[in-house]
Amino acid sequence: MAAPSSYEALLPQQLGLQVFIAPPHHPTPLHEIVAALRTISALDGLAEDEYRWLATHGTERVGDDGAMVFAEGSPCDRMVFILKGEVHVRRHNAGPMAFWIGRAGQMTGKLPFSRMKVYGGEGYLVGSGWSLDIHEDLFPEMLAAIPSMTQRCVSTMMDRVREVTRMEQQAEKLAALGKLAANLAHELNNPASAAQRSASSLFSELRQYGDQKYRLGNLCLSDALTSQYRSWVARTRSRLAEQEALNGPPDALATSDREVDLLRWLEEHKIPNPWAIAPALAETGIAATQLDELAGLATSEALPVAVATFASSLRVEKMAETVVNSTVRIFDLIRAIKDYSYMDQAPIQDVDIAQSLGNTLAMFKSRLQQVTVITDFDPALPPVAGYGRELNQVWTALIENALDAMKDQGTLRVCARVQGGMAVIEVWDTGTGIDPELKSRIFEPFYTTKAPGRGLGLGLDTAQRILQRHSGYIQVESRPGSTCFQVRLPLEQAQAY
């Protein structure tokens, strides 16, 4: 039996855990090991002497439930036949779910011809376990004694690569979906909250407005005074609308100053509850001089009621406007998501590139608060036939990488134009740039410069494969402060699908 490595011998003391390294107190009889090896599907068809070779040259290891099999980052230097139990492998930065499960009957660990150096996660036993290990120093001797192991190991490695790729791609899709859901939740929360607050306040404000109208009616104003009051209201509203159209909504500082002036005016004219009326008037941009005009028309008895009625009507309209604007924003978001996902549409359609890029930017609005976004879309750019959902994955990967590079601060420029029978799409950012030594690797699958847990290194690889499917390609130019990913898609897709 091969002796445990010095690294393995130290693990129990270093980690304070039972580690799946020690041989059993009483070695298992050879015929039982051979019988267990016959359950390994990858070894089906071996001769009796070949099974015996593995049984005599392998190292038995046993452990109880919860024992550590290997530590993340520890050297991987042996092939493992799992004879009993299960091994669950977890990554520190990948959440509680196991990303790989090894079950009895599997051949795993380091295989001949593999470039695997270290374990990518921590392995723990679920239930009691029993395995047989073949150290890498014995690989040449094993392949000479059992020639068919070459094909068996290569086939196992290919299956393992396909499975790991599938799991990583699924994890990348789930991560992208999680980010999209988080952005959407953030974007929907603001208008939904505003609509809810305004709608709940609208009932009480409508009652108050009705009370003020009854009070104004109980004053039994003359027809002339009533006409003058209504004319002042219409005239004032018109001026305020023109003022807002010309100057835009008033800023917070100007509103605060105006509120102080209006509060003083209301107190001077003995208007009840001036602290409740002044904020509503200040938000509209009305000036004290316009209220002076009303004071010149109304009697001292009618002025407080007229001002309160006017302010209450403004508050009601403001709340109703907030509800309308919020629901419009929610509708726009839902429409953008529907367009982004190409819901209820055929797989292949004529994709409006400008609209597609705009919908993708809408998905990132919560991350664009401190980003200057510049769009330059050629109006002469014709639609491109393709898979709309997949092209949106490309734009999502490029824009997300740009925002990550800038740490959500800087300038993002998105361009689309026609050039030489191709649709050219460019995504520029003002981030730190790509290290020239890493530039040739950024399109490799599973390669990422992001911190653990932030990315799986599949975004650009997926984008490149999608573009190849559309007979297009992608390239990058980068220097500090200016990085551009350029996508080219042919406008004529004859028999491309």
mmCIF file of N, CA and C in Angstrom, residues 248-375:
data_model
loop_
_atom_site.group_PDB
_atom_site.id
_atom_site.type_symbol
_atom_site.label_atom_id
_atom_site.label_comp_id
_atom_site.label_asym_id
_atom_site.label_seq_id
_atom_site.Cartn_x
_atom_site.Cartn_y
_atom_site.Cartn_z
ATOM 1 N N GLY A 248 -38.054 74.182 -16.641
ATOM 2 C CA GLY A 248 -38.009 72.850 -16.054
ATOM 3 C C GLY A 248 -38.449 72.884 -14.608
ATOM 4 N N PRO A 249 -38.518 71.732 -13.965
ATOM 5 C CA PRO A 249 -38.936 71.690 -12.562
ATOM 6 C C PRO A 249 -37.958 72.483 -11.690
ATOM 7 N N PRO A 250 -38.462 73.195 -10.689
ATOM 8 C CA PRO A 250 -37.574 73.977 -9.826
ATOM 9 C C PRO A 250 -36.677 73.055 -9.001
ATOM 10 N N ASP A 251 -35.457 73.523 -8.737
ATOM 11 C CA ASP A 251 -34.548 72.699 -7.945
ATOM 12 C C ASP A 251 -34.925 72.797 -6.469
ATOM 13 N N ALA A 252 -34.345 71.904 -5.686
ATOM 14 C CA ALA A 252 -34.716 71.789 -4.276
ATOM 15 C C ALA A 252 -34.373 73.053 -3.497
ATOM 16 N N LEU A 253 -33.239 73.667 -3.793
ATOM 17 C CA LEU A 253 -32.835 74.871 -3.053
ATOM 18 C C LEU A 253 -33.782 76.033 -3.329
ATOM 19 N N ALA A 254 -34.142 76.216 -4.609
ATOM 20 C CA ALA A 254 -35.082 77.294 -4.952
ATOM 21 C C ALA A 254 -36.445 77.035 -4.323
ATOM 22 N N THR A 255 -36.883 75.787 -4.294
ATOM 23 C CA THR A 255 -38.167 75.442 -3.676
ATOM 24 C C THR A 255 -38.149 75.751 -2.185
ATOM 25 N N SER A 256 -37.045 75.437 -1.528
ATOM 26 C CA SER A 256 -36.932 75.714 -0.091
ATOM 27 C C SER A 256 -36.995 77.213 0.191
ATOM 28 N N ASP A 257 -36.295 78.011 -0.617
ATOM 29 C CA ASP A 257 -36.332 79.469 -0.433
ATOM 30 C C ASP A 257 -37.742 80.013 -0.674
ATOM 31 N N ARG A 258 -38.401 79.470 -1.711
ATOM 32 C CA ARG A 258 -39.749 79.935 -2.022
ATOM 33 C C ARG A 258 -40.716 79.560 -0.897
ATOM 34 N N GLU A 259 -40.516 78.409 -0.292
ATOM 35 C CA GLU A 259 -41.385 77.984 0.798
ATOM 36 C C GLU A 259 -41.292 78.928 1.984
ATOM 37 N N VAL A 260 -40.088 79.409 2.276
ATOM 38 C CA VAL A 260 -39.910 80.361 3.382
ATOM 39 C C VAL A 260 -40.663 81.651 3.083
ATOM 40 N N ASP A 261 -40.548 82.151 1.837
ATOM 41 C CA ASP A 261 -41.244 83.387 1.459
ATOM 42 C C ASP A 261 -42.762 83.214 1.535
ATOM 43 N N LEU A 262 -43.257 82.066 1.040
ATOM 44 C CA LEU A 262 -44.694 81.831 1.046
ATOM 45 C C LEU A 262 -45.226 81.660 2.467
ATOM 46 N N LEU A 263 -44.444 81.008 3.314
ATOM 47 C CA LEU A 263 -44.869 80.848 4.703
ATOM 48 C C LEU A 263 -45.010 82.208 5.378
ATOM 49 N N ARG A 264 -44.070 83.083 5.093
ATOM 50 C CA ARG A 264 -44.154 84.427 5.669
ATOM 51 C C ARG A 264 -45.398 85.165 5.149
ATOM 52 N N TRP A 265 -45.682 85.022 3.842
ATOM 53 C CA TRP A 265 -46.849 85.692 3.254
ATOM 54 C C TRP A 265 -48.137 85.158 3.887
ATOM 55 N N LEU A 266 -48.237 83.835 4.042
ATOM 56 C CA LEU A 266 -49.438 83.231 4.616
ATOM 57 C C LEU A 266 -49.662 83.687 6.059
ATOM 58 N N GLU A 267 -48.578 83.786 6.829
ATOM 59 C CA GLU A 267 -48.708 84.241 8.212
ATOM 60 C C GLU A 267 -49.133 85.699 8.275
ATOM 61 N N GLU A 268 -48.598 86.509 7.363
ATOM 62 C CA GLU A 268 -48.976 87.927 7.346
ATOM 63 C C GLU A 268 -50.445 88.116 6.992
ATOM 64 N N HIS A 269 -50.983 87.222 6.185
ATOM 65 C CA HIS A 269 -52.387 87.351 5.768
ATOM 66 C C HIS A 269 -53.316 86.470 6.609
ATOM 67 N N LYS A 270 -52.814 85.988 7.741
ATOM 68 C CA LYS A 270 -53.645 85.262 8.715
ATOM 69 C C LYS A 270 -54.289 84.015 8.104
ATOM 70 N N ILE A 271 -53.538 83.288 7.286
ATOM 71 C CA ILE A 271 -54.067 82.065 6.680
ATOM 72 C C ILE A 271 -53.867 80.927 7.681
ATOM 73 N N PRO A 272 -54.904 80.169 8.041
ATOM 74 C CA PRO A 272 -54.746 79.062 8.995
ATOM 75 C C PRO A 272 -53.825 77.955 8.434
ATOM 76 N N ASN A 273 -53.137 77.304 9.349
ATOM 77 C CA ASN A 273 -52.243 76.184 8.992
ATOM 78 C C ASN A 273 -51.288 76.525 7.850
ATOM 79 N N PRO A 274 -50.537 77.590 7.962
ATOM 80 C CA PRO A 274 -49.652 77.976 6.849
ATOM 81 C C PRO A 274 -48.561 76.948 6.577
ATOM 82 N N TRP A 275 -48.106 76.220 7.632
ATOM 83 C CA TRP A 275 -47.041 75.217 7.444
ATOM 84 C C TRP A 275 -47.481 74.048 6.563
ATOM 85 N N ALA A 276 -48.810 73.816 6.467
ATOM 86 C CA ALA A 276 -49.329 72.745 5.622
ATOM 87 C C ALA A 276 -49.558 73.213 4.193
ATOM 88 N N ILE A 277 -49.823 74.506 4.024
ATOM 89 C CA ILE A 277 -50.144 75.040 2.704
ATOM 90 C C ILE A 277 -48.880 75.447 1.940
ATOM 91 N N ALA A 278 -47.904 76.015 2.633
ATOM 92 C CA ALA A 278 -46.704 76.548 1.978
ATOM 93 C C ALA A 278 -45.957 75.503 1.134
ATOM 94 N N PRO A 279 -45.720 74.271 1.631
ATOM 95 C CA PRO A 279 -44.980 73.309 0.797
ATOM 96 C C PRO A 279 -45.666 72.991 -0.527
ATOM 97 N N ALA A 280 -47.007 72.860 -0.501
ATOM 98 C CA ALA A 280 -47.731 72.542 -1.732
ATOM 99 C C ALA A 280 -47.619 73.675 -2.740
ATOM 100 N N LEU A 281 -47.686 74.916 -2.251
ATOM 101 C CA LEU A 281 -47.554 76.059 -3.153
ATOM 102 C C LEU A 281 -46.130 76.198 -3.673
ATOM 103 N N ALA A 282 -45.136 75.938 -2.813
ATOM 104 C CA ALA A 282 -43.739 76.124 -3.207
ATOM 105 C C ALA A 282 -43.340 75.174 -4.320
ATOM 106 N N GLU A 283 -43.876 73.951 -4.311
ATOM 107 C CA GLU A 283 -43.510 72.966 -5.332
ATOM 108 C C GLU A 283 -43.963 73.381 -6.722
ATOM 109 N N THR A 284 -44.979 74.232 -6.805
ATOM 110 C CA THR A 284 -45.496 74.628 -8.112
ATOM 111 C C THR A 284 -44.700 75.758 -8.743
ATOM 112 N N GLY A 285 -43.894 76.437 -7.941
ATOM 113 C CA GLY A 285 -43.146 77.574 -8.464
ATOM 114 C C GLY A 285 -43.895 78.885 -8.365
ATOM 115 N N ILE A 286 -45.046 78.898 -7.690
ATOM 116 C CA ILE A 286 -45.822 80.125 -7.559
ATOM 117 C C ILE A 286 -45.071 81.137 -6.687
ATOM 118 N N ALA A 287 -45.190 82.384 -6.998
ATOM 119 C CA ALA A 287 -44.507 83.440 -6.258
ATOM 120 C C ALA A 287 -45.502 84.177 -5.371
ATOM 121 N N ALA A 288 -44.977 84.857 -4.352
ATOM 122 C CA ALA A 288 -45.834 85.610 -3.432
ATOM 123 C C ALA A 288 -46.573 86.729 -4.152
ATOM 124 N N THR A 289 -45.974 87.269 -5.212
ATOM 125 C CA THR A 289 -46.633 88.362 -5.958
ATOM 126 C C THR A 289 -47.922 87.878 -6.617
ATOM 127 N N GLN A 290 -47.956 86.615 -7.022
ATOM 128 C CA GLN A 290 -49.175 86.074 -7.626
ATOM 129 C C GLN A 290 -50.272 85.902 -6.570
ATOM 130 N N LEU A 291 -49.872 85.591 -5.350
ATOM 131 C CA LEU A 291 -50.852 85.524 -4.267
ATOM 132 C C LEU A 291 -51.341 86.915 -3.892
ATOM 133 N N ASP A 292 -50.472 87.916 -4.052
ATOM 134 C CA ASP A 292 -50.921 89.294 -3.807
ATOM 135 C C ASP A 292 -52.070 89.652 -4.738
ATOM 136 N N GLU A 293 -51.997 89.135 -5.975
ATOM 137 C CA GLU A 293 -53.073 89.396 -6.932
ATOM 138 C C GLU A 293 -54.383 88.796 -6.444
ATOM 139 N N LEU A 294 -54.303 87.561 -5.863
ATOM 140 C CA LEU A 294 -55.504 86.943 -5.314
ATOM 141 C C LEU A 294 -56.013 87.721 -4.107
ATOM 142 N N ALA A 295 -55.094 88.190 -3.275
ATOM 143 C CA ALA A 295 -55.500 88.952 -2.087
ATOM 144 C C ALA A 295 -56.231 90.233 -2.480
ATOM 145 N N GLY A 296 -55.881 90.790 -3.623
ATOM 146 C CA GLY A 296 -56.560 92.003 -4.083
ATOM 147 C C GLY A 296 -57.953 91.739 -4.594
ATOM 148 N N LEU A 297 -58.253 90.502 -4.926
ATOM 149 C CA LEU A 297 -59.567 90.159 -5.452
ATOM 150 C C LEU A 297 -60.533 89.706 -4.360
ATOM 151 N N ALA A 298 -60.020 88.877 -3.428
ATOM 152 C CA ALA A 298 -60.895 88.235 -2.446
ATOM 153 C C ALA A 298 -61.051 89.093 -1.195
ATOM 154 N N THR A 299 -62.166 88.894 -0.515
ATOM 155 C CA THR A 299 -62.397 89.560 0.766
ATOM 156 C C THR A 299 -61.538 88.886 1.831
ATOM 157 N N SER A 300 -61.402 89.533 2.986
ATOM 158 C CA SER A 300 -60.605 88.970 4.075
ATOM 159 C C SER A 300 -61.196 87.648 4.570
ATOM 160 N N GLU A 301 -62.495 87.482 4.441
ATOM 161 C CA GLU A 301 -63.146 86.247 4.871
ATOM 162 C C GLU A 301 -62.919 85.129 3.847
ATOM 163 N N ALA A 302 -62.910 85.486 2.560
ATOM 164 C CA ALA A 302 -62.799 84.470 1.514
ATOM 165 C C ALA A 302 -61.351 84.082 1.221
ATOM 166 N N LEU A 303 -60.395 84.976 1.510
ATOM 167 C CA LEU A 303 -58.997 84.712 1.132
ATOM 168 C C LEU A 303 -58.450 83.419 1.742
ATOM 169 N N PRO A 304 -58.582 83.169 3.062
ATOM 170 C CA PRO A 304 -58.027 81.921 3.619
ATOM 171 C C PRO A 304 -58.613 80.669 2.965
ATOM 172 N N VAL A 305 -59.927 80.680 2.718
ATOM 173 C CA VAL A 305 -60.558 79.511 2.115
ATOM 174 C C VAL A 305 -60.106 79.350 0.668
ATOM 175 N N ALA A 306 -59.998 80.473 -0.063
ATOM 176 C CA ALA A 306 -59.584 80.405 -1.468
ATOM 177 C C ALA A 306 -58.165 79.876 -1.598
ATOM 178 N N VAL A 307 -57.270 80.360 -0.733
ATOM 179 C CA VAL A 307 -55.878 79.897 -0.784
ATOM 180 C C VAL A 307 -55.795 78.412 -0.416
ATOM 181 N N ALA A 308 -56.517 78.004 0.651
ATOM 182 C CA ALA A 308 -56.490 76.611 1.089
ATOM 183 C C ALA A 308 -57.065 75.693 0.011
ATOM 184 N N THR A 309 -58.149 76.152 -0.663
ATOM 185 C CA THR A 309 -58.749 75.339 -1.720
ATOM 186 C C THR A 309 -57.792 75.182 -2.892
ATOM 187 N N PHE A 310 -57.139 76.270 -3.256
ATOM 188 C CA PHE A 310 -56.186 76.227 -4.373
ATOM 189 C C PHE A 310 -55.011 75.296 -4.044
ATOM 190 N N ALA A 311 -54.464 75.412 -2.833
ATOM 191 C CA ALA A 311 -53.338 74.562 -2.426
ATOM 192 C C ALA A 311 -53.747 73.094 -2.378
ATOM 193 N N SER A 312 -54.960 72.821 -1.883
ATOM 194 C CA SER A 312 -55.425 71.439 -1.799
ATOM 195 C C SER A 312 -55.612 70.834 -3.187
ATOM 196 N N SER A 313 -56.105 71.626 -4.134
ATOM 197 C CA SER A 313 -56.271 71.133 -5.501
ATOM 198 C C SER A 313 -54.919 70.806 -6.129
ATOM 199 N N LEU A 314 -53.899 71.638 -5.795
ATOM 200 C CA LEU A 314 -52.561 71.368 -6.320
ATOM 201 C C LEU A 314 -51.995 70.071 -5.757
ATOM 202 N N ARG A 315 -52.231 69.826 -4.474
ATOM 203 C CA ARG A 315 -51.735 68.594 -3.868
ATOM 204 C C ARG A 315 -52.405 67.371 -4.490
ATOM 205 N N VAL A 316 -53.711 67.448 -4.715
ATOM 206 C CA VAL A 316 -54.427 66.331 -5.332
ATOM 207 C C VAL A 316 -53.866 66.051 -6.731
ATOM 208 N N GLU A 317 -53.675 67.107 -7.508
ATOM 209 C CA GLU A 317 -53.165 66.921 -8.863
ATOM 210 C C GLU A 317 -51.748 66.365 -8.854
ATOM 211 N N LYS A 318 -50.942 66.828 -7.891
ATOM 212 C CA LYS A 318 -49.564 66.338 -7.807
ATOM 213 C C LYS A 318 -49.547 64.846 -7.482
ATOM 214 N N MET A 319 -50.404 64.420 -6.566
ATOM 215 C CA MET A 319 -50.465 62.994 -6.218
ATOM 216 C C MET A 319 -50.958 62.166 -7.396
ATOM 217 N N ALA A 320 -51.974 62.658 -8.085
ATOM 218 C CA ALA A 320 -52.481 61.925 -9.249
ATOM 219 C C ALA A 320 -51.414 61.837 -10.335
ATOM 220 N N GLU A 321 -50.669 62.926 -10.527
ATOM 221 C CA GLU A 321 -49.594 62.936 -11.528
ATOM 222 C C GLU A 321 -48.510 61.916 -11.164
ATOM 223 N N THR A 322 -48.196 61.817 -9.866
ATOM 224 C CA THR A 322 -47.196 60.843 -9.421
ATOM 225 C C THR A 322 -47.652 59.416 -9.705
ATOM 226 N N VAL A 323 -48.930 59.141 -9.449
ATOM 227 C CA VAL A 323 -49.460 57.805 -9.731
ATOM 228 C C VAL A 323 -49.369 57.500 -11.219
ATOM 229 N N VAL A 324 -49.751 58.461 -12.058
ATOM 230 C CA VAL A 324 -49.702 58.249 -13.508
ATOM 231 C C VAL A 324 -48.275 58.025 -13.976
ATOM 232 N N ASN A 325 -47.344 58.899 -13.544
ATOM 233 C CA ASN A 325 -45.952 58.772 -13.978
ATOM 234 C C ASN A 325 -45.330 57.458 -13.496
ATOM 235 N N SER A 326 -45.673 57.055 -12.282
ATOM 236 C CA SER A 326 -45.107 55.820 -11.742
ATOM 237 C C SER A 326 -45.612 54.604 -12.507
ATOM 238 N N THR A 327 -46.900 54.586 -12.788
ATOM 239 C CA THR A 327 -47.444 53.443 -13.533
ATOM 240 C C THR A 327 -46.929 53.424 -14.968
ATOM 241 N N VAL A 328 -46.711 54.595 -15.546
ATOM 242 C CA VAL A 328 -46.113 54.644 -16.886
ATOM 243 C C VAL A 328 -44.703 54.068 -16.852
ATOM 244 N N ARG A 329 -43.946 54.419 -15.803
ATOM 245 C CA ARG A 329 -42.584 53.893 -15.666
ATOM 246 C C ARG A 329 -42.603 52.363 -15.510
ATOM 247 N N ILE A 330 -43.539 51.865 -14.722
ATOM 248 C CA ILE A 330 -43.652 50.411 -14.548
ATOM 249 C C ILE A 330 -44.005 49.749 -15.876
ATOM 250 N N PHE A 331 -44.944 50.344 -16.600
ATOM 251 C CA PHE A 331 -45.330 49.796 -17.904
ATOM 252 C C PHE A 331 -44.145 49.801 -18.864
ATOM 253 N N ASP A 332 -43.360 50.894 -18.865
ATOM 254 C CA ASP A 332 -42.187 50.976 -19.745
ATOM 255 C C ASP A 332 -41.167 49.894 -19.405
ATOM 256 N N LEU A 333 -40.981 49.642 -18.108
ATOM 257 C CA LEU A 333 -40.044 48.594 -17.695
ATOM 258 C C LEU A 333 -40.510 47.216 -18.158
ATOM 259 N N ILE A 334 -41.802 46.960 -17.976
ATOM 260 C CA ILE A 334 -42.340 45.663 -18.402
ATOM 261 C C ILE A 334 -42.228 45.506 -19.911
ATOM 262 N N ARG A 335 -42.485 46.573 -20.629
ATOM 263 C CA ARG A 335 -42.362 46.505 -22.087
ATOM 264 C C ARG A 335 -40.916 46.287 -22.502
ATOM 265 N N ALA A 336 -39.983 46.960 -21.797
ATOM 266 C CA ALA A 336 -38.564 46.778 -22.105
ATOM 267 C C ALA A 336 -38.123 45.344 -21.839
ATOM 268 N N ILE A 337 -38.621 44.757 -20.740
ATOM 269 C CA ILE A 337 -38.265 43.373 -20.420
ATOM 270 C C ILE A 337 -38.845 42.426 -21.465
ATOM 271 N N LYS A 338 -40.069 42.700 -21.866
ATOM 272 C CA LYS A 338 -40.701 41.851 -22.870
ATOM 273 C C LYS A 338 -39.941 41.925 -24.183
ATOM 274 N N ASP A 339 -39.537 43.152 -24.559
ATOM 275 C CA ASP A 339 -38.756 43.303 -25.781
ATOM 276 C C ASP A 339 -37.373 42.683 -25.623
ATOM 277 N N TYR A 340 -36.775 42.837 -24.432
ATOM 278 C CA TYR A 340 -35.439 42.299 -24.171
ATOM 279 C C TYR A 340 -35.424 40.779 -24.298
ATOM 280 N N SER A 341 -36.475 40.135 -23.783
ATOM 281 C CA SER A 341 -36.533 38.669 -23.810
ATOM 282 C C SER A 341 -37.170 38.127 -25.083
ATOM 283 N N TYR A 342 -37.699 39.021 -25.931
ATOM 284 C CA TYR A 342 -38.396 38.609 -27.150
ATOM 285 C C TYR A 342 -39.494 37.599 -26.825
ATOM 286 N N MET A 343 -40.244 37.919 -25.767
ATOM 287 C CA MET A 343 -41.329 37.046 -25.326
ATOM 288 C C MET A 343 -42.401 36.947 -26.406
ATOM 289 N N ASP A 344 -42.930 35.737 -26.581
ATOM 290 C CA ASP A 344 -44.021 35.476 -27.521
ATOM 291 C C ASP A 344 -43.636 35.800 -28.969
ATOM 292 N N GLN A 345 -42.327 35.715 -29.288
ATOM 293 C CA GLN A 345 -41.899 35.977 -30.650
ATOM 294 C C GLN A 345 -41.160 34.754 -31.185
ATOM 295 N N ALA A 346 -41.071 34.671 -32.495
ATOM 296 C CA ALA A 346 -40.370 33.561 -33.120
ATOM 297 C C ALA A 346 -38.899 33.608 -32.742
ATOM 298 N N PRO A 347 -38.200 32.443 -32.734
ATOM 299 C CA PRO A 347 -36.779 32.446 -32.359
ATOM 300 C C PRO A 347 -35.936 33.378 -33.222
ATOM 301 N N ILE A 348 -36.207 33.379 -34.533
ATOM 302 C CA ILE A 348 -35.455 34.238 -35.450
ATOM 303 C C ILE A 348 -36.374 35.361 -35.918
ATOM 304 N N GLN A 349 -35.895 36.581 -35.794
ATOM 305 C CA GLN A 349 -36.673 37.716 -36.253
ATOM 306 C C GLN A 349 -35.728 38.825 -36.707
ATOM 307 N N ASP A 350 -36.306 39.852 -37.309
ATOM 308 C CA ASP A 350 -35.521 41.017 -37.684
ATOM 309 C C ASP A 350 -35.302 41.859 -36.432
ATOM 310 N N VAL A 351 -34.058 41.958 -35.998
ATOM 311 C CA VAL A 351 -33.725 42.619 -34.743
ATOM 312 C C VAL A 351 -33.347 44.072 -35.016
ATOM 313 N N ASP A 352 -34.065 44.977 -34.389
ATOM 314 C CA ASP A 352 -33.705 46.389 -34.418
ATOM 315 C C ASP A 352 -32.557 46.582 -33.428
ATOM 316 N N ILE A 353 -31.350 46.754 -33.924
ATOM 317 C CA ILE A 353 -30.165 46.810 -33.069
ATOM 318 C C ILE A 353 -30.252 47.965 -32.070
ATOM 319 N N ALA A 354 -30.691 49.132 -32.529
ATOM 320 C CA ALA A 354 -30.782 50.292 -31.631
ATOM 321 C C ALA A 354 -31.765 50.021 -30.500
ATOM 322 N N GLN A 355 -32.923 49.480 -30.833
ATOM 323 C CA GLN A 355 -33.908 49.162 -29.803
ATOM 324 C C GLN A 355 -33.387 48.088 -28.861
ATOM 325 N N SER A 356 -32.710 47.090 -29.428
ATOM 326 C CA SER A 356 -32.153 46.005 -28.618
ATOM 327 C C SER A 356 -31.135 46.544 -27.613
ATOM 328 N N LEU A 357 -30.265 47.442 -28.060
ATOM 329 C CA LEU A 357 -29.278 48.051 -27.160
ATOM 330 C C LEU A 357 -29.963 48.927 -26.117
ATOM 331 N N GLY A 358 -30.993 49.658 -26.540
ATOM 332 C CA GLY A 358 -31.723 50.495 -25.590
ATOM 333 C C GLY A 358 -32.411 49.680 -24.509
ATOM 334 N N ASN A 359 -33.016 48.556 -24.900
ATOM 335 C CA ASN A 359 -33.661 47.689 -23.910
ATOM 336 C C ASN A 359 -32.648 47.122 -22.931
ATOM 337 N N THR A 360 -31.466 46.777 -23.424
ATOM 338 C CA THR A 360 -30.433 46.242 -22.540
ATOM 339 C C THR A 360 -29.957 47.309 -21.567
ATOM 340 N N LEU A 361 -29.774 48.526 -22.036
ATOM 341 C CA LEU A 361 -29.382 49.618 -21.140
ATOM 342 C C LEU A 361 -30.442 49.837 -20.066
ATOM 343 N N ALA A 362 -31.717 49.673 -20.437
ATOM 344 C CA ALA A 362 -32.785 49.851 -19.446
ATOM 345 C C ALA A 362 -32.669 48.842 -18.323
ATOM 346 N N MET A 363 -32.164 47.643 -18.624
ATOM 347 C CA MET A 363 -32.001 46.620 -17.591
ATOM 348 C C MET A 363 -30.918 46.996 -16.575
ATOM 349 N N PHE A 364 -30.010 47.897 -16.982
ATOM 350 C CA PHE A 364 -28.903 48.288 -16.110
ATOM 351 C C PHE A 364 -29.103 49.675 -15.499
ATOM 352 N N LYS A 365 -30.315 50.209 -15.564
ATOM 353 C CA LYS A 365 -30.512 51.598 -15.138
ATOM 354 C C LYS A 365 -30.102 51.830 -13.696
ATOM 355 N N SER A 366 -30.292 50.829 -12.833
ATOM 356 C CA SER A 366 -29.937 51.010 -11.429
ATOM 357 C C SER A 366 -28.435 51.167 -11.245
ATOM 358 N N ARG A 367 -27.631 50.710 -12.219
ATOM 359 C CA ARG A 367 -26.181 50.840 -12.127
ATOM 360 C C ARG A 367 -25.656 52.040 -12.897
ATOM 361 N N LEU A 368 -26.555 52.802 -13.510
ATOM 362 C CA LEU A 368 -26.125 53.911 -14.358
ATOM 363 C C LEU A 368 -26.315 55.271 -13.693
ATOM 364 N N GLN A 369 -26.567 55.275 -12.374
ATOM 365 C CA GLN A 369 -26.845 56.539 -11.694
ATOM 366 C C GLN A 369 -25.680 57.511 -11.781
ATOM 367 N N GLN A 370 -24.451 56.980 -11.687
ATOM 368 C CA GLN A 370 -23.261 57.831 -11.719
ATOM 369 C C GLN A 370 -22.447 57.612 -12.993
ATOM 370 N N VAL A 371 -23.106 57.129 -14.026
ATOM 371 C CA VAL A 371 -22.453 56.875 -15.307
ATOM 372 C C VAL A 371 -23.061 57.788 -16.365
ATOM 373 N N THR A 372 -22.207 58.444 -17.132
ATOM 374 C CA THR A 372 -22.667 59.243 -18.267
ATOM 375 C C THR A 372 -22.818 58.324 -19.469
ATOM 376 N N VAL A 373 -24.046 58.149 -19.924
ATOM 377 C CA VAL A 373 -24.340 57.239 -21.029
ATOM 378 C C VAL A 373 -24.510 58.046 -22.315
ATOM 379 N N ILE A 374 -23.713 57.705 -23.324
ATOM 380 C CA ILE A 374 -23.793 58.356 -24.634
ATOM 381 C C ILE A 374 -24.174 57.294 -25.654
ATOM 382 N N THR A 375 -25.269 57.519 -26.362
ATOM 383 C CA THR A 375 -25.693 56.587 -27.408
ATOM 384 C C THR A 375 -25.607 57.272 -28.764
#
